Every structure is written in C-alpha cells, then in structure tokens.
mmCIF file of C-alpha atoms in Angstrom:
data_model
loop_
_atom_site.group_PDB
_atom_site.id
_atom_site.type_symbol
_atom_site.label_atom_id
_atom_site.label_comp_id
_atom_site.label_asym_id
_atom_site.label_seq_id
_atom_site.Cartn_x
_atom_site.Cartn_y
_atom_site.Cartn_z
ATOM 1 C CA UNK A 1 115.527 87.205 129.880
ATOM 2 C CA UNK A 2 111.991 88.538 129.169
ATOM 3 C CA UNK A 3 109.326 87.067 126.805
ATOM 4 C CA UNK A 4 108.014 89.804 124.443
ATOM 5 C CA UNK A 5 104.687 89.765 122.683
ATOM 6 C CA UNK A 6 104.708 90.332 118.612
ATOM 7 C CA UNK A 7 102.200 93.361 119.152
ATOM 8 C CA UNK A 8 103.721 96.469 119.814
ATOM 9 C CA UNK A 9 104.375 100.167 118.537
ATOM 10 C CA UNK A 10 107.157 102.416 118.505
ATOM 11 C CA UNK A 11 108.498 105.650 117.289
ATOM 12 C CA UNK A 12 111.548 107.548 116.789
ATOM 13 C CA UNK A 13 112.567 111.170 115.664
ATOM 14 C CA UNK A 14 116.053 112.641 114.484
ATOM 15 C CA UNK A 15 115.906 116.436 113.940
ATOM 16 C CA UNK A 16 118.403 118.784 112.782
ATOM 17 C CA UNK A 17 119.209 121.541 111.454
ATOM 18 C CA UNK A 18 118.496 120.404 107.373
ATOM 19 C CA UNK A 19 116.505 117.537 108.058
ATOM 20 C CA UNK A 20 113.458 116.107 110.244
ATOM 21 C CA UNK A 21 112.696 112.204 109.766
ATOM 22 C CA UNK A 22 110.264 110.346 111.389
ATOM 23 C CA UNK A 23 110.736 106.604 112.076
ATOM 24 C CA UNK A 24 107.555 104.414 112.939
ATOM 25 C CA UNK A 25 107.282 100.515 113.859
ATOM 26 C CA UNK A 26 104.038 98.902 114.251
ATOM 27 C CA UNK A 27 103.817 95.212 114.620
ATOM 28 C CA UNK A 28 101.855 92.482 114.948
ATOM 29 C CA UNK A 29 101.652 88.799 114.993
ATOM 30 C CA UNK A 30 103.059 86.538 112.190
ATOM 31 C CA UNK A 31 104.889 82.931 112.192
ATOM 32 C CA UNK A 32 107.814 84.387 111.510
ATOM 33 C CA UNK A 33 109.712 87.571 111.094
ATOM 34 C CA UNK A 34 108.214 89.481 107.700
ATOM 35 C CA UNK A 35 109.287 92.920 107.344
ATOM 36 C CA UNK A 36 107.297 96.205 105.408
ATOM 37 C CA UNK A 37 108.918 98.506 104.443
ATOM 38 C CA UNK A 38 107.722 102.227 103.220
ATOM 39 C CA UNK A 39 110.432 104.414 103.046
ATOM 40 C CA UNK A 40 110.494 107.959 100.583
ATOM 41 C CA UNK A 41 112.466 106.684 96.970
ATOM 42 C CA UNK A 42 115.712 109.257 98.419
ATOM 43 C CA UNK A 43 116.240 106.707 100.774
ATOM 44 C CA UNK A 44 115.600 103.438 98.696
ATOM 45 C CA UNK A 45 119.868 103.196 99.414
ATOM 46 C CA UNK A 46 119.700 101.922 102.692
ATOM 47 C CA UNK A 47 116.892 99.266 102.591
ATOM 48 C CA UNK A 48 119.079 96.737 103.255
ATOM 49 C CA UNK A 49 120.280 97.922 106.282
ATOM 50 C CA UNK A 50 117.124 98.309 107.468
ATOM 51 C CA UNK A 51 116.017 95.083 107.412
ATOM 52 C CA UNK A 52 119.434 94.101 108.381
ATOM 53 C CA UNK A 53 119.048 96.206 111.788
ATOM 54 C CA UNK A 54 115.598 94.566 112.424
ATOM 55 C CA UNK A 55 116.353 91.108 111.902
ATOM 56 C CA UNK A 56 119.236 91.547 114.306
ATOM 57 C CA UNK A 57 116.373 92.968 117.138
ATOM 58 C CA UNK A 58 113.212 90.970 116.261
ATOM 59 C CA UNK A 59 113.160 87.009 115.706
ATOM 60 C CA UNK A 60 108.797 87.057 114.936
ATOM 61 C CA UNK A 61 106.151 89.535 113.872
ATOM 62 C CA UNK A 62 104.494 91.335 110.861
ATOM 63 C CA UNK A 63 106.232 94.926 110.990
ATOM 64 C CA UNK A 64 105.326 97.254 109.114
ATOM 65 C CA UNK A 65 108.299 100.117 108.850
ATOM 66 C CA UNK A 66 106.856 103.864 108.040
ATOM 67 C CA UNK A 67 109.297 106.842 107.369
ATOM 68 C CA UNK A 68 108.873 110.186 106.724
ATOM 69 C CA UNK A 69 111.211 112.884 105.591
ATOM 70 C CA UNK A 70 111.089 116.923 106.138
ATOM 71 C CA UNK A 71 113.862 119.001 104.312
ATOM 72 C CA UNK A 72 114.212 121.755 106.785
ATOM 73 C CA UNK A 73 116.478 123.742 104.285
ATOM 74 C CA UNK A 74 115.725 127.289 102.907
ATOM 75 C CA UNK A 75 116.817 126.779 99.502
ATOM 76 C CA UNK A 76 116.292 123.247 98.407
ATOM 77 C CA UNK A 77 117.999 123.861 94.860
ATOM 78 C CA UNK A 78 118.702 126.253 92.467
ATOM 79 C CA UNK A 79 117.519 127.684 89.011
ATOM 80 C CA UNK A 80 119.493 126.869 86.288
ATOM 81 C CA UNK A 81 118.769 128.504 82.206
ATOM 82 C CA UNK A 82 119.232 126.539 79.064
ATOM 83 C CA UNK A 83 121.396 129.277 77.526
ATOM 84 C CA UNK A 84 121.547 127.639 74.176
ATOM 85 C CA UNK A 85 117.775 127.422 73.757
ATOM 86 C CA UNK A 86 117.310 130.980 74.989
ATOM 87 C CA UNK A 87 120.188 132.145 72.157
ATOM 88 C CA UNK A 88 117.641 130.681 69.836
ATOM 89 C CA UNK A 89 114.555 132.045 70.812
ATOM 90 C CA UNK A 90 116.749 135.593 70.438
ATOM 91 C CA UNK A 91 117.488 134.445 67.072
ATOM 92 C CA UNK A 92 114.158 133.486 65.757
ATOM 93 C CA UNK A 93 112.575 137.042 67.198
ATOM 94 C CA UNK A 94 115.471 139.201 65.477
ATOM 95 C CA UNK A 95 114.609 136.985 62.146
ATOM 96 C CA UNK A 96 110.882 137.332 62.239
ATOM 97 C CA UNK A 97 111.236 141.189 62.677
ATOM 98 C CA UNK A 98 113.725 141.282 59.870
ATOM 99 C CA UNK A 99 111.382 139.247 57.883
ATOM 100 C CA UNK A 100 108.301 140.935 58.612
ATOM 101 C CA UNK A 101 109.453 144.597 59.032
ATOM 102 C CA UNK A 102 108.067 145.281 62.714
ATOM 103 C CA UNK A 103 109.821 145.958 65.952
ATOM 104 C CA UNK A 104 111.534 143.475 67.744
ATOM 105 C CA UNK A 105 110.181 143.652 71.095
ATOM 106 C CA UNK A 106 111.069 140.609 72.273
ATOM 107 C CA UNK A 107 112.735 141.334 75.860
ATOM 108 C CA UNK A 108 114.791 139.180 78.345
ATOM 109 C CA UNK A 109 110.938 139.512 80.421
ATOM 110 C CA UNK A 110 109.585 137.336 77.262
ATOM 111 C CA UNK A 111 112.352 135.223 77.288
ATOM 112 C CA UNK A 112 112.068 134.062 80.877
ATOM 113 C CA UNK A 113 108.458 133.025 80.176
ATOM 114 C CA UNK A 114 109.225 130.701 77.572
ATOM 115 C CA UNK A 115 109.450 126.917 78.248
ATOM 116 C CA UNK A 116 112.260 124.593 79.386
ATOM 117 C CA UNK A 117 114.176 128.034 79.397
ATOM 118 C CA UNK A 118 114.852 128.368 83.200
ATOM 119 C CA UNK A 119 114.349 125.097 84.955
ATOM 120 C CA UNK A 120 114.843 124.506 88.955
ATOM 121 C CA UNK A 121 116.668 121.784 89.875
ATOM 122 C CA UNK A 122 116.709 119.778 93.469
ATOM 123 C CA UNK A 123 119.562 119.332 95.170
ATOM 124 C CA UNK A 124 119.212 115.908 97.059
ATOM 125 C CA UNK A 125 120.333 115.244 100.391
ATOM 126 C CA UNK A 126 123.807 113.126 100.984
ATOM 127 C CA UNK A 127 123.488 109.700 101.606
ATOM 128 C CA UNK A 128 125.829 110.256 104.934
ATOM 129 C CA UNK A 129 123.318 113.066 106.367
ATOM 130 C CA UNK A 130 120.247 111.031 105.430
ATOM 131 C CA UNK A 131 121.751 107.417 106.271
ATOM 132 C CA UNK A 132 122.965 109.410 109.592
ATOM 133 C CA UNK A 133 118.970 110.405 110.322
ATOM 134 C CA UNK A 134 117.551 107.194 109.146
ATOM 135 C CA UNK A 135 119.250 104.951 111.594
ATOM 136 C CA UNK A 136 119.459 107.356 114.836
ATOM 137 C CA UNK A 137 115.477 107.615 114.401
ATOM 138 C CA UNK A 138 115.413 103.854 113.407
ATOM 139 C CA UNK A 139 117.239 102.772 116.437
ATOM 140 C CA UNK A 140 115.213 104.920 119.013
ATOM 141 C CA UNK A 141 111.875 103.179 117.233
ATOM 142 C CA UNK A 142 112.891 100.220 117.922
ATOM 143 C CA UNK A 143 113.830 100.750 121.857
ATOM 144 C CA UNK A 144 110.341 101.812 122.010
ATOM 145 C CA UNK A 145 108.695 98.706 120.152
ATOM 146 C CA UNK A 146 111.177 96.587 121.828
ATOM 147 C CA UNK A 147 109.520 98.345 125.667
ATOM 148 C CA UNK A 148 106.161 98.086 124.865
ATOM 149 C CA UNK A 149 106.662 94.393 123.454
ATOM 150 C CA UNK A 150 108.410 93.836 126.889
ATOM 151 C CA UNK A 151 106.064 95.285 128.478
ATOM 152 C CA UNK A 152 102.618 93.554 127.186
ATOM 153 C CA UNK A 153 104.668 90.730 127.478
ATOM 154 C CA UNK A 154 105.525 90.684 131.212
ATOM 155 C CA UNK A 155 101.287 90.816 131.113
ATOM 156 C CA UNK A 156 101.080 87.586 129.348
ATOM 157 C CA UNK A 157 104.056 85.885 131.056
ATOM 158 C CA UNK A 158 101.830 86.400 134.416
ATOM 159 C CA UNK A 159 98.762 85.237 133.301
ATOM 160 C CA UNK A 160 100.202 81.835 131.664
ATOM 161 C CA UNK A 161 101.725 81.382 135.334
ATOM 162 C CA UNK A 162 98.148 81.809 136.601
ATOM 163 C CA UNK A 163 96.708 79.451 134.107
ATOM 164 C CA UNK A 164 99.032 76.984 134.356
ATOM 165 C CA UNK A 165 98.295 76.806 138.499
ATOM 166 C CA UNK A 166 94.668 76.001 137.446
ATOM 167 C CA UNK A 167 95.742 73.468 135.186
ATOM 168 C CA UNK A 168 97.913 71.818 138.341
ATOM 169 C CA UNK A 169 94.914 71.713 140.561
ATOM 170 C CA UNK A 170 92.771 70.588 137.625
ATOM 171 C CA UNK A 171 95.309 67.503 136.752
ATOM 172 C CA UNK A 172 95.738 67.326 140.809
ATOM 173 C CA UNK A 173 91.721 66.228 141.098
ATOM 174 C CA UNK A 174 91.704 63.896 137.954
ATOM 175 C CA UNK A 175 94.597 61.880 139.909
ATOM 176 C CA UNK A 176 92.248 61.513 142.744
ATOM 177 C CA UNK A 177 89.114 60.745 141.111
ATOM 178 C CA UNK A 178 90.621 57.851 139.066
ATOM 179 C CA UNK A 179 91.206 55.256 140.976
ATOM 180 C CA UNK A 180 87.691 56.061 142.664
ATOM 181 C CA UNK A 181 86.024 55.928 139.106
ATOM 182 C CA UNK A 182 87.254 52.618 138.415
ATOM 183 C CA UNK A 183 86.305 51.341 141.701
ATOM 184 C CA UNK A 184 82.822 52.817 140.860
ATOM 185 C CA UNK A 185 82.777 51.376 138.269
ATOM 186 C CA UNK A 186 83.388 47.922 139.116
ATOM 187 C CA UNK A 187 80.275 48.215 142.036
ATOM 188 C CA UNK A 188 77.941 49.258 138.855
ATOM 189 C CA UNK A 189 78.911 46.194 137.031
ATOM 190 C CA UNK A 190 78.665 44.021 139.966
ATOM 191 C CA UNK A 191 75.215 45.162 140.760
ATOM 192 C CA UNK A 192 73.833 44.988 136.665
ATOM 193 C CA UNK A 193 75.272 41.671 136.979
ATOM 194 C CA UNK A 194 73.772 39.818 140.382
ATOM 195 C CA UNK A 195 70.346 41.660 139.000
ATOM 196 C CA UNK A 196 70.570 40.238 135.533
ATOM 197 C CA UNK A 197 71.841 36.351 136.713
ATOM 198 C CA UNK A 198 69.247 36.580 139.814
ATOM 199 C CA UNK A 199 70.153 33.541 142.216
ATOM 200 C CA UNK A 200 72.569 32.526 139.718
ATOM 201 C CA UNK A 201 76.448 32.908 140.949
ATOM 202 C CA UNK A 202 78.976 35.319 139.756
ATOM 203 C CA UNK A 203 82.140 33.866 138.672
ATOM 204 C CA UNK A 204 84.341 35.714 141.047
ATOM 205 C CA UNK A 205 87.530 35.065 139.115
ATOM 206 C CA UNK A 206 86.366 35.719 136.073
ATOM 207 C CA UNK A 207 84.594 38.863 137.114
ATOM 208 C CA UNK A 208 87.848 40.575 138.154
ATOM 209 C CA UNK A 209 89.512 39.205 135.226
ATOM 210 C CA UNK A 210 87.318 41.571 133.783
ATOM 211 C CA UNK A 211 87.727 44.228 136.120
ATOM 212 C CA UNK A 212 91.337 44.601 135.770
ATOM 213 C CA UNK A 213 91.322 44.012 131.880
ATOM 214 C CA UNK A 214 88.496 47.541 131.979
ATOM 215 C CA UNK A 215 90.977 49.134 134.678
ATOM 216 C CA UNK A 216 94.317 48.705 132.450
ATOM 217 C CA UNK A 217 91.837 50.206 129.252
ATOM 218 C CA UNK A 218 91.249 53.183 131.032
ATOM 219 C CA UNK A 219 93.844 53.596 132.889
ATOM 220 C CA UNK A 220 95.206 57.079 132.668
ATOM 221 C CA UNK A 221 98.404 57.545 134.562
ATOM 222 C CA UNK A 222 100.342 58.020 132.362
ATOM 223 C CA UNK A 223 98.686 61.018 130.565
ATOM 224 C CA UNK A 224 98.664 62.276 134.277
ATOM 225 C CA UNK A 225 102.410 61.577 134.502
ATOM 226 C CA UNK A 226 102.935 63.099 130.845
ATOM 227 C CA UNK A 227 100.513 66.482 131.861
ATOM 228 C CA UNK A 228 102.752 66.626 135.348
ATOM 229 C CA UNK A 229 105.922 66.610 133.079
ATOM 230 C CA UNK A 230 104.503 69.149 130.614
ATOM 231 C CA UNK A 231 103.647 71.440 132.859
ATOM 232 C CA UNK A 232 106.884 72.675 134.809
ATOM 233 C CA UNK A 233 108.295 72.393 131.678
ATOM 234 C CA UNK A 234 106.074 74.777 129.971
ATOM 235 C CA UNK A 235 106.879 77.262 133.151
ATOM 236 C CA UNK A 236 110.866 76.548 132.675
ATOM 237 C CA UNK A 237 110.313 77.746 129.087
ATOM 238 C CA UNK A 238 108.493 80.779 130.094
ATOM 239 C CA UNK A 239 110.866 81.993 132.618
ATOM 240 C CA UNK A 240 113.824 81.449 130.731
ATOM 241 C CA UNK A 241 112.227 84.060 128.597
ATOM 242 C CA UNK A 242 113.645 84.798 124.964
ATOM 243 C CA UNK A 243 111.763 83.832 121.553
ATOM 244 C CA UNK A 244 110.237 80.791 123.195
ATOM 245 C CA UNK A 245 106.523 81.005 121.380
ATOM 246 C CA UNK A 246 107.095 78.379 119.151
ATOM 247 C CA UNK A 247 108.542 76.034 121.734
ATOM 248 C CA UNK A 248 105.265 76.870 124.094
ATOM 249 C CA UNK A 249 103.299 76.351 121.353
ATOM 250 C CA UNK A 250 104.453 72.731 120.835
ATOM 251 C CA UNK A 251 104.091 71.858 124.639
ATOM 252 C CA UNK A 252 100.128 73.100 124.605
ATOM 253 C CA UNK A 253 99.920 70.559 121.428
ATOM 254 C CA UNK A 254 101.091 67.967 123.604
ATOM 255 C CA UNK A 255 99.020 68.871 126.498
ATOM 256 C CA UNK A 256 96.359 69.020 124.747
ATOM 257 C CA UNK A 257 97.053 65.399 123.383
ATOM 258 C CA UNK A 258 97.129 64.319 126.953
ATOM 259 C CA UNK A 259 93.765 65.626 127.922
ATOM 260 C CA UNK A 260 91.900 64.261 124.561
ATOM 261 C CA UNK A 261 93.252 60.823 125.657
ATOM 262 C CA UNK A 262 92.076 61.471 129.060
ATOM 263 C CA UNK A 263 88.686 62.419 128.092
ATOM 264 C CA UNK A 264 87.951 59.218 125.746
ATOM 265 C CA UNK A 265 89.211 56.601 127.971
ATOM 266 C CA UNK A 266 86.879 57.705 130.968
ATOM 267 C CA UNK A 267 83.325 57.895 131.455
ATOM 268 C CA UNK A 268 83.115 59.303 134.575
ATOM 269 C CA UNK A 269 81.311 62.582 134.763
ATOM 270 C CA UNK A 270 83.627 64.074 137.404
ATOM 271 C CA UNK A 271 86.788 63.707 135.617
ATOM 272 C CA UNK A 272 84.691 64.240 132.497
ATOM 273 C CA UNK A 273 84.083 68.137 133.976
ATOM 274 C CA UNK A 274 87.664 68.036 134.741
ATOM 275 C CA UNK A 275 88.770 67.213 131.299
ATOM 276 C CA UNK A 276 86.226 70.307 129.807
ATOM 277 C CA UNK A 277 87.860 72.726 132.374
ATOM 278 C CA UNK A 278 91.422 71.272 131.618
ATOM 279 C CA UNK A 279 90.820 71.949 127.681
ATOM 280 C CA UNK A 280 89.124 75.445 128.027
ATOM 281 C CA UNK A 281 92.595 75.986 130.192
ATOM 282 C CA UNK A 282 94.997 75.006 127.475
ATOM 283 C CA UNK A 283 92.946 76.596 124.702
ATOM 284 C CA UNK A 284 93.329 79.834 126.426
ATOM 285 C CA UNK A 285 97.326 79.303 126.960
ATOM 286 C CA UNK A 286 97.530 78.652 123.215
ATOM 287 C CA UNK A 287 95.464 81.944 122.265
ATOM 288 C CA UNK A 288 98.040 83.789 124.500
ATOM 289 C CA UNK A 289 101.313 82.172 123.066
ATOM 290 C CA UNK A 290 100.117 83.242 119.493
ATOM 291 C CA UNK A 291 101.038 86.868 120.992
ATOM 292 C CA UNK A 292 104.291 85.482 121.977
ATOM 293 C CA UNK A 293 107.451 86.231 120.259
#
C-alpha cells in the first residue's frame, strides 16, 4: 500500500448537454481530516454527501472543496404576468380618463413597462441532473488528488529510506566509539591522578571502583539497542504504507529521546558530533512525516 502526502491538487469536469460543473480539491496539511466546502446555494442539498465521499477517500489534510456551475441551457426560465395587477392598472387608466375627460391612451406597450407586471422566473435544475454532475466531477477530482498525493508521496517514502540509512551508519559509529570513550576516559583520570598524588600510590581497587561506577553512568547501550529497534521499525511502518504519519511521527519522538539521552551522558567529542548529525537526521524525518498522510 502506498504512503500519500496531505499536499496535493486535483480536478474534475462533468459536461453535458444542460450543464458544465467544475469540481476542484486542493489540500494541504492538517492533524486531521477538516473539510471546506464552497459549493453554489443550488447545490447546498448534497453537502452531506460530499463530505461523506471524502471522508471515505482521505483519513488527514486541510481540503478545501471548490465548485462551479455553468447552465448550458438556452432558455433558463420563462416570463410569467401578474394578470390581476395588470387588470388594475387598465382600470385606474379608463377611470382617470373618465374622470378627467382626456383620451385614454394607455396601451398594452404601457402596460408591459409597468412594475412587478411581467416578472421572469428561473427554472432550477433537478436535484438528480445536478446530484448526477456533482459526484461524476467529484469522483474524477479526487482520482487526481488521490495521484498526485501518491505520487509526492512515493518522493518522500524514498528519501526517509535514505535518511534512515544515515541514521544506521550514524548509530553504527556511536557503538564503536563507546567503549573506546570510556576507556579514554579512564587513561585521563589515571594520568590527572598520578600527577596530582606525585610519588604517592593510587589505590588500584578503589580507582576502578570508580571506573566502573563512571562506565555504568554513561553507559549507553541501551539507547543504542532502543535506536537499533526504532529504526527497522520506522522502515516496516513506511513500507506497509497506508495513513501511517501519525504512527512515524511517534517513533521520531522516541528516537529523538534516545539521542538526547545519548548526548548528556557522554562527553566525548566524537560521539558528541555523532549525536549533532544523528539529531539534524531525525529533525529532518519529522519535517517530512508532517507531509505524510
């Protein structure tokens, strides 16, 4: 199953012969699925199954939904007369020209001209033709967001694989440098000490006591154990593909963990460079899993 990033675009089109509508999709990333929707007020109806068709295709991701309408049709209504208001507008003239003595010139031309007399009236769409539209372009738009999310995807998948090799050689060198650091270690003490006591002689016991008591402090195998765990499973997770960002996201925490403990319990400048590079590693598998679905 593929991984799929939360950016993406897509469009779709229906066209017929009484109708054009345009379907767009353009997403982005979010902690979980939130859905806008912009739709013309004819179609208000079938909201619901718009989200409902979305939330059965995307699990993550801001998406913002854009459709457009075109009625195609010659005659979009018809014109209609308020015959009861034009009857009176007849009657007033005929009573005014009685009244007054002058012609009544007052024509069916007149008439027309007067308000609220003829009105035009739309004649909406069906639901069935535009439901019909809606979802044919709606379900095209989102095979295209769902390609290009594959797609950009596939890109990230790749590049996690590469960082997570440099992590493995990275966690590879701090394993052999430890046991070398401590042992380093141990000479430096040895030396501060025969140069402080002079002639004086070292309690030998009592020196390794404290030796091994410093070696057990900083010991660090099992954060090297822990990162060598974390790290196939991060990969497992990745190629079983799917919504898996959140899970990712929760292994970097923990590999991150593991390299912050690392860092503070040694002083040794090699594994000290190691434990930079290892960070800068997992910060930039973190800043790729927040494109992750």
């Amino acid at each position: 199953m593929a991984v799929r990033s939360m950016t993406g675009y897509g469009k779709g089109v229906y066209e017929g012969e009484e109708i054009k509508l345009v379907a767009e999709l353009k997403s982005v990333n979010h902690r979980f699925l939130d859905l806008a929707i912009k739709m013309p007020k004819s179609l208000n109806f079938a909201e619901d199954g718009v989200r409902k068709v979305l939330k059965e295709k995307l699990t993550r991701g801001h998406v913002d939904v854009f459709v457009n309408v075109e009625d195609k049709r010659e005659i979009k209504g018809e014109l209609g007369v308020d015959r009861g208001l034009a009857e009176q507008y007849v009657a007033v003239s005929r009573e005014l020209a009685d009244e007054l003595g002058i012609e009544n010139d007052f024509g069916v031309k007149d008439l027309l001209k007067q308000n609220n007399v003829v009105c035009f009236s739309t004649s909406e769409m069906g639901e069935d033709a535009l439901s019909e539209a809606l979802f044919a372009a709606l379900s095209d738009a989102v095979a295209s967001l769902d390609a290009m999310r594959v797609k950009e995807g596939e890109n990230l998948r790749l590049d996690m694989l590469n960082k997570l090799d440099e992590m493995r050689e990275t966690v590879d060198k701090i394993a052999v440098l430890a046991p070398d650091a401590v042992k380093k270690h141990g000479e430096k003490v040895r030396e501060r000490v025969a140069e402080y006591l002079g002639s004086v002689a070292v309690d030998e016991s009592k020196f390794l006591n404290e030796m091994a008591f410093y070696a057990d402090k900083v010991a660090i195998d099992e954060e090297i154990t822990r990162l060598n765990s974390h790290i196939p499973h991060f990969r497992d997770v990745l190629q079983k593909g799917g919504a898996v960002g959140k899970q990712l996201d929760f292994i970097v925490q923990e590999m991150n963990r593991e390299s912050n403990t690392i860092g503070s319990k040694c002083c040794d400048i090699r594994i000290s460079e190691c434990v930079v590079a290892l960070k800068c590693t997992i910060e930039k598998l973190r800043e790729q899993i927040q494109n992750l679905e």
